[in-house]
Amino acid sequence: MKRPGTTGAATGPRPRPRERASPRFTIALHGGAGVVPRAAMSRAAERDYRAALATALDAGYAVLAAGGTSLDAVSAAVVAMEDSPLFNAGRGAALTAEGTAELDAAIMDGASLRAGGVTLVTTVKNPVLLARLVMEETRHVLLGAHGADALARTHGLETVAPEYFVTGRRVKALERARRGRDREGWLTEADRHGTVGAVALDRHGNLAAATSTGGRTLKMAGRIGDSPIVGAGTYANNTTAAVSCTGEGEYFMRTLAAYSVSALMEYRGLGLAQAARFVLRRRLAPLGGSGGLVAVDRAGRAVSLFTTPGMYRASRAAGGPPVVAIYANDDRKERAA
Amino acid sequence: MKRPGTTGAATGPRPRPRERASPRFTIALHGGAGVVPRAAMSRAAERDYRAALATALDAGYAVLAAGGTSLDAVSAAVVAMEDSPLFNAGRGAALTAEGTAELDAAIMDGASLRAGGVTLVTTVKNPVLLARLVMEETRHVLLGAHGADALARTHGLETVAPEYFVTGRRVKALERARRGRDREGWLTEADRHGTVGAVALDRHGNLAAATSTGGRTLKMAGRIGDSPIVGAGTYANNTTAAVSCTGEGEYFMRTLAAYSVSALMEYRGLGLAQAARFVLRRRLAPLGGSGGLVAVDRAGRAVSLFTTPGMYRASRAAGGPPVVAIYANDDRKERAA
């Protein structure tokens, strides 16, 4: 993987070049802040979600443990969640008002500040891999619609019929949303807050973040959310942190939520958890936005924070146990398990 | 115009609500950092550019002088430049590799932090007005491709045939670019750095920013640049500043250039000019990016900065003379004129 170094005689905090291998590595991921309410979650459904989160976590952790890059780790974790019909990304994506799946994804490399995003994708099985192609094979950062699907074909990325993404559960959610759209609160948490993402620090000291989503149920065709936008839903910078967000995308775009975590660390000297809490409580919430994020800093500290009743999430640090959680306070239980 | 106030008991710097009328108002605009080299600029061409910049400046200034809003002022200034075939926005836009015009625009309201953006638009005469529709009439922030064109039709916004945007000059530029694409430096400054934008502070103390572009000549179809992205090419926040950028969009996206100016003011306490200079020199340049920006802060101080040989630009503060400039050090000459 090419990682162009930073050049120039600039002063001030700069992305750090690749460092000597360190035993410290970490991955954290989320499957969306839109969890099914605890009372409505069956034992079987909860088991399925936990298993799917553990599968994605294992996929990413294995890459890091073998000395692989954070870019490969977050790609592997997000691909696993895109392939699962349980999450709002790839197969199982939320549907637009027209009943179609329009997929967004992004990936960012904290070492070089290179990034790739795709939006309004309709035929690419794993949008996060297409985002990575944009980052590594084009001069562009964000590619949309027909141009994105065309790039996938040019590079032989696996494509599928648009129907591949559509699941019975999301069709029902769309019908519910259409019936109730004039009522307050017609969108359930799960309809509003789906998205998957992962962040990682690898043995080489490099951070990466990736996010993938189907967006919001009943979204207007052509709506682009925060996930594919550098600094809104996805950001990574070796100087500070890697961040992936989930929630009502419009608020994350207006507050530049992912980048704001980094800016508060870099320009105000906050720690990762402080910065993340500040963004969710003092920037997002006052505008009316809710959601969550996972983030990891250059020391390998990971945080999962959300202002919703829960967030599908998992994390694992080098040599530590896997932690899988859904509701608030689940982490401790899981850690003990 | 609805300006939802901020809510919640959050502390920390917040967007300021509308204030009592003040005599202080300012507008600044740019017509792109990709100027024709001084040696190649004919007297007639320079006269045309200066006249077009003055027209756009007058359109925006008149709104402010009459007590209008900064949103209306930046809209009026950008519409004037979209309508001029001289600038890379609206009519006269740079063409994609496929010879088509795919237009991007955004607008942001510093009082409410509401924003609207559109991308990959092909039939809307004034993309900045469509961006404003997205902000004011939808729940979304960014709308792309067919969804954006459909919204315009729903609201009766003026549409045109895709050929309306295509000018002979841009067709020639595309041919030049196609012939020379394998050589170093095949893109001229003018091909790389076009974009128009405006920022304003109105009598009510509210800041706004707007940007519109055709993107880069020979861009891959589907490529989305920084202009329509909140925080990349366009940002406004009453707490800090309004910013509109022009340049190689990918670098402005990776550095969150427009928002970074605001973050440096808010989180590190820099003044507007310091913050803008830091972003261009210490963030953009080290990655290899060039371009410029116009910005205005809450006190009405305006800056125009660029790392290119020139930037089409104009500004005018309440009661002051209009300033129109193209090359570095032009401002003084103009101011004296």
Coordinates of C-alpha atoms in Angstrom, one line a residue, chain A residues 25-29 57-58 61-62 64 199 201 300 302 314-323:
Chain A
F25 CA -3.0 -2.2 18.5
T26 CA -6.7 -1.7 18.8
I27 CA -9.9 -2.0 16.8
A28 CA -13.4 -0.6 17.6
L29 CA -16.5 -0.8 15.5
L57 CA -14.6 -7.7 15.2
D58 CA -12.7 -11.0 14.6
Y61 CA -8.6 -8.0 14.8
A62 CA -7.1 -10.9 12.9
L64 CA -4.0 -6.3 13.2
V199 CA -11.6 2.5 13.5
L201 CA -4.6 1.6 15.3
G300 CA -4.6 3.0 21.2
A302 CA -10.7 3.5 22.2
A314 CA -17.5 -4.1 19.7
S315 CA -13.9 -3.5 20.4
R316 CA -10.7 -5.4 21.2
A317 CA -7.2 -4.2 22.2
A318 CA -4.0 -6.2 21.6
G319 CA -4.1 -9.2 23.8
G320 CA -7.3 -8.2 25.5
P321 CA -10.7 -9.9 25.4
P322 CA -13.3 -9.1 22.7
V323 CA -16.0 -6.7 24.0

